[in-house]
Amino acid sequence: MNTQRTIVIAFALMPFALSRAQSDLSVYNEQTGRNEEIELPDGMGAATSDSLLREWNVRKYITLDESCLASSENPEFSKEEYTQRLSHLPNVIEMPYNDAVRQCIDQYSVRLRRTVSLMLGAGNFYIPIFEDALEMYQLPLELKYLPVIESALNPKAVSRVGAVGLWQFVITTAKQYGLEVTSLVDERCDPVKSSYAAARYLKDLYAIFGDWNLVLAAYNCGPNNVSKAIKRAGGSTDYWKIYTYLPKETRGYVPAFIAANYIMNYYCEHNICPASAELATGTDTILVNRDVRFEQIADLCGISLEEIRALNPQYRTTLVPGEARPSSIRLTTDALNTFLTLGDSVFNYKAEELLAKRQVEVPVQSTQTTSSSKGKGKTSSRGASYITVKSGDNLGAIARRNGTTVAQLKRLNGLRGDGIRAGQKLRVK
């Protein structure tokens, strides 16, 4: 059993399927002088707030101030006030005010008031993770609010088209960026790993389009659809000029992103109170190279099954498939210390009864990703290969092991310095 230990700051909400957003909105386009239909992102689904309130982690760590939420009064503000507030945000990404943005702000400040309160509470756990990943790749930090419109800050959110996690990756893109997806494991639900994958993807999209609003559009509907819209718009690379040539949801996507940035900063002006968030108990991770069930850990280590599930959203069942490759388990510090003290007793506890189910949960082998305990990377169908940084690694050692150079590693991963951390994924090819 490997006992590499890494302090992890993460907060996992339990699964729920995002409801379809409220009916399409009709917005006025000043450029065309007519009303157009836009569709809100899945993360603005009407049932999101109630679903979050029922989840174990929300009930344990987040407290809503119902007296504050009882007031649904949403003050009226002028176009000039909205424009001025948006201009005062310390952002690199252009955030203009228009009717589409206004209607998305109204959705958050009226219909989704409770959701905003919950997200402000959950943001205490997630925003630092997002900021670390974005900073690693030198991306605008306002992108930390992208998961607000994608998943309403739920790491196991599932869209109607099968995108999963905080950043809503589809399987093909997830594997391309080094996330493992099998019948047993779905790293799209891992807050840390998915955030670094999303940062790499956003950086690659910026290398293609060189404009952040186009990057956001491409993140939603794919780079090919954005390129087609640019051609149909006569070659314009202004998002608001190609706007009418994009899919309905993408027409609503950038306005929703602007509205999310607005409401997460100016919630007080709309009489929305943040939910109180109690910092979760400290957690550590441990790597295991044997199969183990959540039930075995829960019965022996003084931690509930619900909490293990919440801390390990990347596992689709209660099985941690350590025999396939070293796999991480995140536990509270006390539970992990008990796990280490008991050692083999945990793996042997009810093994015949619990691990016999392993035979019906054999993962579907992916032809696009491979990994081993010897540090071999995950290779996508496009030839990209990734490794996970181990404790004590440096860029020179990784370069030698993988037949490359430090300069090439920095270029592939957008690194400006030599600093790397254990658990970080690096592209080596």
C-alpha positions as MATLAB code, in Angstrom:
seq = 'MNTQRTIVIAFALMPFALSRAQSDLSVYNEQTGRNEEIELPDGMGAATSDSLLREWNVRKYITLDESCLASSENPEFSKEEYTQRLSHLPNVIEMPYNDAVRQCIDQYSVRLRRTVSLMLGAGNFYIPIFEDALEMYQLPLELKYLPVIESALNPKAVSRVGAVGLWQFVITTAKQYGLEVTSLVDERCDPVKSSYAAARYLKDLYAIFGDWNLVLAAYNCGPNNVSKAIKRAGGSTDYWKIYTYLPKETRGYVPAFIAANYIMNYYCEHNICPASAELATGTDTILVNRDVRFEQIADLCGISLEEIRALNPQYRTTLVPGEARPSSIRLTTDALNTFLTLGDSVFNYKAEELLAKRQVEVPVQSTQTTSSSKGKGKTSSRGASYITVKSGDNLGAIARRNGTTVAQLKRLNGLRGDGIRAGQKLRVK';
ca = [
       0.000    0.000    0.000;
       1.410    3.374   -0.993;
       1.026    6.036    1.650;
       1.747    9.234   -0.245;
      -0.241   11.876    1.623;
      -1.388   15.158    0.174;
      -3.408   17.876    1.893;
      -6.485   18.507   -0.210;
      -8.881   21.428    0.138;
     -12.092   20.349   -1.566;
     -15.803   20.214   -0.941;
     -17.974   17.774   -2.836;
     -21.694   18.043   -3.342;
     -23.697   14.938   -4.039;
     -25.061   14.077   -7.498;
     -28.081   15.559   -9.159;
     -29.111   15.894  -12.788;
     -29.453   19.480  -13.869;
     -32.947   20.364  -14.893;
     -33.515   21.990  -18.237;
     -33.299   25.748  -17.996;
     -36.395   27.875  -17.950;
     -37.997   28.459  -21.361;
     -36.008   30.404  -23.916;
     -35.670   34.118  -23.372;
     -36.508   36.708  -25.999;
     -33.903   39.496  -25.968;
     -33.509   42.651  -27.998;
     -30.439   42.799  -30.241;
     -29.386   46.418  -30.713;
     -27.260   45.548  -33.755;
     -30.088   43.900  -35.689;
     -32.928   45.902  -34.152;
     -35.030   42.810  -33.500;
     -35.819   40.323  -30.751;
     -33.942   37.010  -30.768;
     -34.268   33.787  -28.814;
     -31.506   32.677  -26.437;
     -31.342   29.619  -24.214;
     -29.993   29.650  -20.677;
     -27.197   27.226  -19.677;
     -28.093   24.062  -17.774;
     -26.497   25.464  -14.612;
     -29.370   27.960  -14.409;
     -31.965   25.174  -14.217;
     -35.032   26.021  -12.160;
     -34.759   23.062   -9.755;
     -31.096   23.567   -8.869;
     -31.667   25.326   -5.556;
     -34.051   22.752   -4.086;
     -31.833   19.881   -5.255;
     -28.796   21.371   -3.553;
     -30.682   21.898   -0.313;
     -31.398   18.169   -0.072;
     -27.780   17.109   -0.414;
     -25.814   15.743    2.542;
     -22.865   18.125    2.343;
     -25.049   21.173    1.967;
     -27.085   20.161    5.011;
     -23.889   19.504    6.980;
     -21.742   22.489    6.061;
     -23.953   25.254    4.620;
     -26.631   27.227    6.454;
     -29.119   29.474    4.675;
     -30.337   32.634    6.349;
     -34.017   32.158    5.591;
     -34.924   35.531    7.088;
     -32.716   37.200    4.525;
     -33.990   35.081    1.652;
     -37.572   35.684    2.673;
     -37.398   39.082    1.027;
     -37.653   38.669   -2.728;
     -37.357   42.391   -3.303;
     -35.030   43.017   -6.205;
     -34.233   46.738   -6.525;
     -34.474   48.400   -9.913;
     -31.265   49.804  -11.359;
     -30.614   51.862  -14.450;
     -28.645   50.780  -17.488;
     -25.926   53.218  -16.424;
     -25.643   51.627  -12.976;
     -25.285   48.121  -14.418;
     -22.757   49.344  -16.964;
     -20.720   51.118  -14.304;
     -20.672   48.096  -11.973;
     -19.538   45.770  -14.737;
     -16.808   48.214  -15.721;
     -15.536   48.262  -12.129;
     -14.945   44.514  -11.969;
     -11.176   43.786  -12.056;
     -11.517   41.698  -15.190;
      -9.557   41.163  -18.381;
     -12.510   39.672  -20.263;
     -14.792   42.259  -21.844;
     -18.152   42.392  -20.077;
     -20.554   44.781  -21.805;
     -24.114   45.473  -20.710;
     -27.045   44.738  -23.024;
     -30.546   43.292  -22.868;
     -29.308   39.680  -22.907;
     -26.992   40.352  -19.960;
     -29.766   42.200  -18.116;
     -32.214   39.329  -18.481;
     -29.618   36.835  -17.238;
     -28.908   39.066  -14.227;
     -32.661   39.152  -13.569;
     -32.747   35.340  -13.600;
     -30.093   35.206  -10.877;
     -31.440   38.080   -8.807;
     -35.086   36.925   -8.814;
     -35.762   33.305   -9.766;
     -32.407   31.899   -8.629;
     -31.866   33.923   -5.447;
     -31.621   30.803   -3.274;
     -29.215   29.188   -5.730;
     -26.987   32.264   -5.665;
     -26.943   32.179   -1.860;
     -25.927   28.509   -1.876;
     -23.262   29.058   -4.520;
     -21.786   31.930   -2.522;
     -21.470   29.504    0.393;
     -20.068   26.628   -1.672;
     -17.689   29.048   -3.364;
     -15.671   29.119   -0.144;
     -14.635   25.553   -0.915;
     -14.340   25.642   -4.706;
     -13.169   29.104   -5.760;
      -9.642   28.645   -4.302;
      -9.278   25.444   -6.356;
     -10.411   27.221   -9.532;
      -8.108   30.168   -8.893;
      -5.083   27.911   -8.355;
      -5.702   26.111  -11.653;
      -6.303   29.323  -13.611;
      -3.247   30.985  -12.080;
      -1.114   27.960  -12.966;
      -1.887   28.562  -16.652;
      -1.891   32.370  -16.389;
      -5.572   32.695  -17.316;
      -8.004   35.458  -16.303;
      -9.235   34.707  -12.793;
     -12.790   35.758  -13.649;
     -13.075   32.387  -15.411;
     -13.555   30.975  -11.890;
     -17.255   31.756  -12.355;
     -17.591   29.554  -15.424;
     -18.679   26.545  -13.298;
     -21.431   28.744  -11.845;
     -23.263   28.692  -15.179;
     -22.062   25.210  -16.124;
     -22.966   23.197  -13.028;
     -24.153   25.557  -10.270;
     -21.013   24.379   -8.397;
     -22.008   20.710   -8.199;
     -19.099   18.326   -9.034;
     -21.479   15.512  -10.040;
     -23.852   17.581  -12.146;
     -24.954   15.876  -15.372;
     -26.305   17.876  -18.299;
     -29.026   16.713  -20.650;
     -26.351   15.962  -23.291;
     -24.154   13.942  -20.921;
     -21.568   16.536  -19.905;
     -20.429   15.905  -16.326;
     -18.836   17.698  -13.400;
     -18.141   21.234  -12.264;
     -16.738   22.148  -15.670;
     -19.155   19.964  -17.663;
     -16.745   17.890  -19.759;
     -18.022   15.497  -22.387;
     -16.113   12.197  -22.495;
     -14.045   12.911  -25.615;
     -12.719   16.236  -24.346;
     -12.184   14.838  -20.850;
      -9.965   12.055  -22.140;
      -8.131   14.423  -24.455;
      -7.142   16.429  -21.392;
      -6.060   13.500  -19.274;
      -9.190   12.751  -17.232;
      -9.989    9.081  -16.695;
     -13.544    7.986  -17.463;
     -14.483    4.318  -17.025;
     -17.419    2.377  -15.642;
     -15.925    2.787  -12.160;
     -14.100    6.112  -12.242;
     -15.090    9.493  -13.628;
     -12.442   12.139  -12.965;
     -14.695   14.764  -14.500;
     -16.248   14.789  -11.009;
     -12.919   15.395   -9.273;
     -12.869   19.126   -8.396;
      -9.074   19.465   -8.547;
      -8.284   17.320  -11.582;
     -11.173   18.671  -13.635;
     -10.203   22.273  -12.829;
      -6.669   21.809  -14.134;
      -8.002   20.022  -17.222;
     -10.442   22.886  -17.844;
      -7.646   25.441  -17.498;
      -5.555   23.619  -20.112;
      -8.539   23.420  -22.454;
      -9.317   27.121  -22.061;
      -5.672   27.990  -22.723;
      -5.705   25.891  -25.912;
      -8.914   27.574  -27.074;
      -7.372   31.000  -26.506;
      -4.399   29.972  -28.649;
      -6.917   29.333  -31.452;
      -9.197   32.369  -31.159;
      -7.230   35.013  -29.222;
     -10.449   36.477  -27.780;
     -11.981   35.418  -24.493;
     -15.613   35.806  -25.517;
     -14.952   33.546  -28.505;
     -13.183   31.127  -26.153;
     -16.271   31.013  -23.941;
     -18.484   30.397  -26.956;
     -16.173   27.609  -28.137;
     -16.137   26.059  -24.654;
     -19.915   25.804  -24.911;
     -20.538   24.712  -28.503;
     -17.113   23.623  -29.742;
     -14.465   25.464  -31.789;
     -15.867   24.230  -35.116;
     -19.233   25.914  -34.541;
     -17.521   29.171  -33.610;
     -15.341   29.015  -36.719;
     -18.437   28.453  -38.851;
     -20.167   31.439  -37.234;
     -17.137   33.614  -37.960;
     -17.246   32.624  -41.621;
     -20.998   33.285  -41.847;
     -20.403   36.711  -40.290;
     -17.952   37.623  -43.046;
     -14.825   36.883  -41.023;
     -15.667   39.038  -38.003;
     -14.078   37.870  -34.766;
     -16.312   40.024  -32.561;
     -18.528   37.731  -30.484;
     -21.421   40.177  -30.568;
     -21.243   40.364  -34.372;
     -21.253   36.600  -34.880;
     -23.817   36.243  -32.074;
     -26.803   35.582  -34.369;
     -24.963   32.776  -36.172;
     -24.324   30.775  -33.004;
     -26.598   28.100  -31.477;
     -29.322   29.384  -29.138;
     -27.607   28.149  -25.981;
     -24.318   29.735  -26.997;
     -26.110   33.031  -27.621;
     -27.170   32.842  -23.981;
     -23.852   31.502  -22.695;
     -21.652   34.599  -22.702;
     -24.448   36.837  -21.321;
     -24.975   34.237  -18.557;
     -21.235   34.247  -17.798;
     -21.251   38.036  -17.529;
     -24.337   37.841  -15.298;
     -22.616   35.254  -13.062;
     -19.617   37.545  -12.618;
     -21.977   40.376  -11.813;
     -24.179   38.555   -9.290;
     -21.277   36.847   -7.472;
     -19.814   40.312   -6.831;
     -22.903   42.502   -6.451;
     -25.273   40.148   -4.615;
     -25.599   42.563   -1.694;
     -27.048   45.233   -3.963;
     -29.842   42.761   -4.792;
     -30.539   41.872   -1.137;
     -29.116   38.367   -1.467;
     -27.291   36.981    1.577;
     -24.507   34.411    1.164;
     -25.150   31.094    2.859;
     -22.904   30.529    5.854;
     -20.273   27.898    5.134;
     -18.553   25.977    7.899;
     -15.101   24.885    6.798;
     -15.093   21.125    6.363;
     -12.897   18.921    8.510;
      -9.332   18.701    7.207;
      -8.875   15.974    4.631;
      -5.940   13.940    3.318;
      -5.610   11.557    0.410;
      -3.980    8.162    0.339;
      -3.053    5.976   -2.621;
      -4.030    2.300   -2.499;
      -3.000   -0.511   -4.839;
      -5.682   -2.967   -3.703;
      -9.426   -2.915   -4.249;
     -11.407   -1.549   -1.320;
     -15.041   -0.652   -0.763;
     -16.389    2.505    0.836;
     -18.421    0.197    3.087;
     -15.255   -1.392    4.490;
     -13.816    2.024    5.329;
     -17.070    3.336    6.778;
     -17.558    0.353    9.080;
     -14.038    0.476   10.522;
     -12.739    4.040   10.294;
     -15.383    6.171   11.989;
     -16.674    7.972    8.919;
     -20.087    7.700    7.311;
     -20.669    6.201    3.888;
     -22.317    9.471    2.811;
     -19.233   11.475    3.725;
     -16.900    9.105    1.866;
     -19.098    9.425   -1.215;
     -19.095   13.199   -0.903;
     -15.322   13.390   -0.541;
     -14.726   11.048   -3.489;
     -17.151   12.112   -6.231;
     -14.920   10.635   -8.944;
     -16.006    7.074   -8.072;
     -19.188    5.915   -9.766;
     -19.736    2.997   -7.367;
     -18.493    2.313   -3.843;
     -15.482    0.412   -5.230;
     -12.025    2.005   -5.324;
     -10.302   -0.074   -8.055;
      -6.770   -0.025   -6.655;
      -5.785   -3.296   -8.318;
      -6.210   -1.767  -11.765;
      -3.835    1.066  -10.873;
      -2.950    3.045   -7.739;
      -6.089    4.958   -6.801;
      -6.622    7.810   -4.377;
      -9.098    7.920   -1.513;
      -9.884   11.199    0.217;
     -10.877   10.930    3.887;
     -11.117   13.163    6.910;
      -7.805   13.318    8.755;
      -9.082   11.229   11.680;
     -10.535    8.559    9.410;
      -7.359    8.381    7.359;
      -5.204    7.948   10.468;
      -7.458    5.079   11.548;
      -7.208    3.594    8.048;
      -3.400    3.689    8.261;
      -3.399    2.192   11.747;
      -5.676   -0.716   10.781;
      -3.784   -1.431    7.545;
      -4.694   -4.804    6.032;
      -7.637   -5.187    8.397;
      -9.618   -2.724    6.307;
      -8.956   -4.573    3.056;
      -9.732   -7.946    4.630;
     -12.942   -6.855    6.386;
     -15.900   -8.666    4.776;
     -13.755   -9.027    1.652;
     -15.506  -12.149    0.346;
     -18.904  -10.515    0.705;
     -18.124   -6.992   -0.483;
     -15.368   -7.485   -3.056;
     -17.172  -10.349   -4.772;
     -19.273   -7.649   -6.435;
     -16.108   -6.532   -8.230;
     -16.739   -9.104  -10.954;
     -19.852   -7.304  -12.138;
     -18.153   -3.917  -12.049;
     -15.164   -4.559  -14.300;
     -14.451   -1.224  -16.010;
     -14.767   -0.872  -19.754;
     -11.203   -0.579  -21.028;
     -10.605    2.683  -22.854;
      -8.580    2.643  -26.031;
      -7.706    6.272  -25.518;
      -6.229    6.286  -22.003;
      -3.618    4.112  -20.338;
      -1.873    4.468  -17.011;
       0.371    2.500  -14.676;
       2.033    2.848  -11.312;
       5.370    3.397  -13.069;
       4.384    6.874  -14.130;
       3.351    6.191  -17.727;
       1.110    8.922  -19.017;
      -2.429    8.858  -20.292;
      -2.479    9.050  -24.058;
      -5.386   10.460  -26.015;
      -6.396    9.536  -29.537;
      -4.671   12.722  -30.695;
      -1.307   11.591  -29.298;
      -1.169   13.810  -26.226;
       0.342   12.105  -23.180;
       0.066   13.134  -19.527;
       1.735   12.094  -16.273;
       0.900   12.826  -12.653;
       3.647   14.596  -10.698;
       4.913   12.550   -7.757;
       6.253   13.882   -4.469;
       9.892   14.931   -4.993;
       9.583   15.253   -8.780;
      11.054   18.174  -10.674;
      10.848   19.175  -14.320;
      14.339   17.859  -15.083;
      13.587   14.371  -13.750;
      10.229   14.236  -15.545;
      11.861   15.352  -18.794;
      14.508   12.623  -18.559;
      11.960    9.892  -17.801;
       9.807   10.857  -20.754;
      12.470   11.592  -23.363;
      11.801   15.320  -23.599;
      13.258   18.609  -22.386;
      12.384   21.052  -19.632;
      11.766   23.737  -22.238;
       9.321   21.483  -24.079;
       7.480   20.646  -20.839;
       7.106   24.337  -20.059;
       5.796   25.042  -23.556;
       3.269   22.184  -23.508;
       1.942   23.158  -20.082;
       2.171   26.940  -20.278;
       4.634   27.067  -17.375;
       6.654   30.221  -16.786;
       8.717   28.947  -13.890;
       9.987   25.618  -12.604;
       7.424   25.199   -9.824;
       5.248   22.055   -9.938;
       3.318   20.204   -7.248;
       2.562   16.600   -6.341;
      -0.694   15.444   -7.883;
      -0.497   17.933  -10.757;
      -0.996   16.548  -14.256;
       1.592   17.527  -16.859;
       1.467   16.997  -20.595;
       4.714   15.357  -21.754;
       3.928   14.850  -25.471;
];
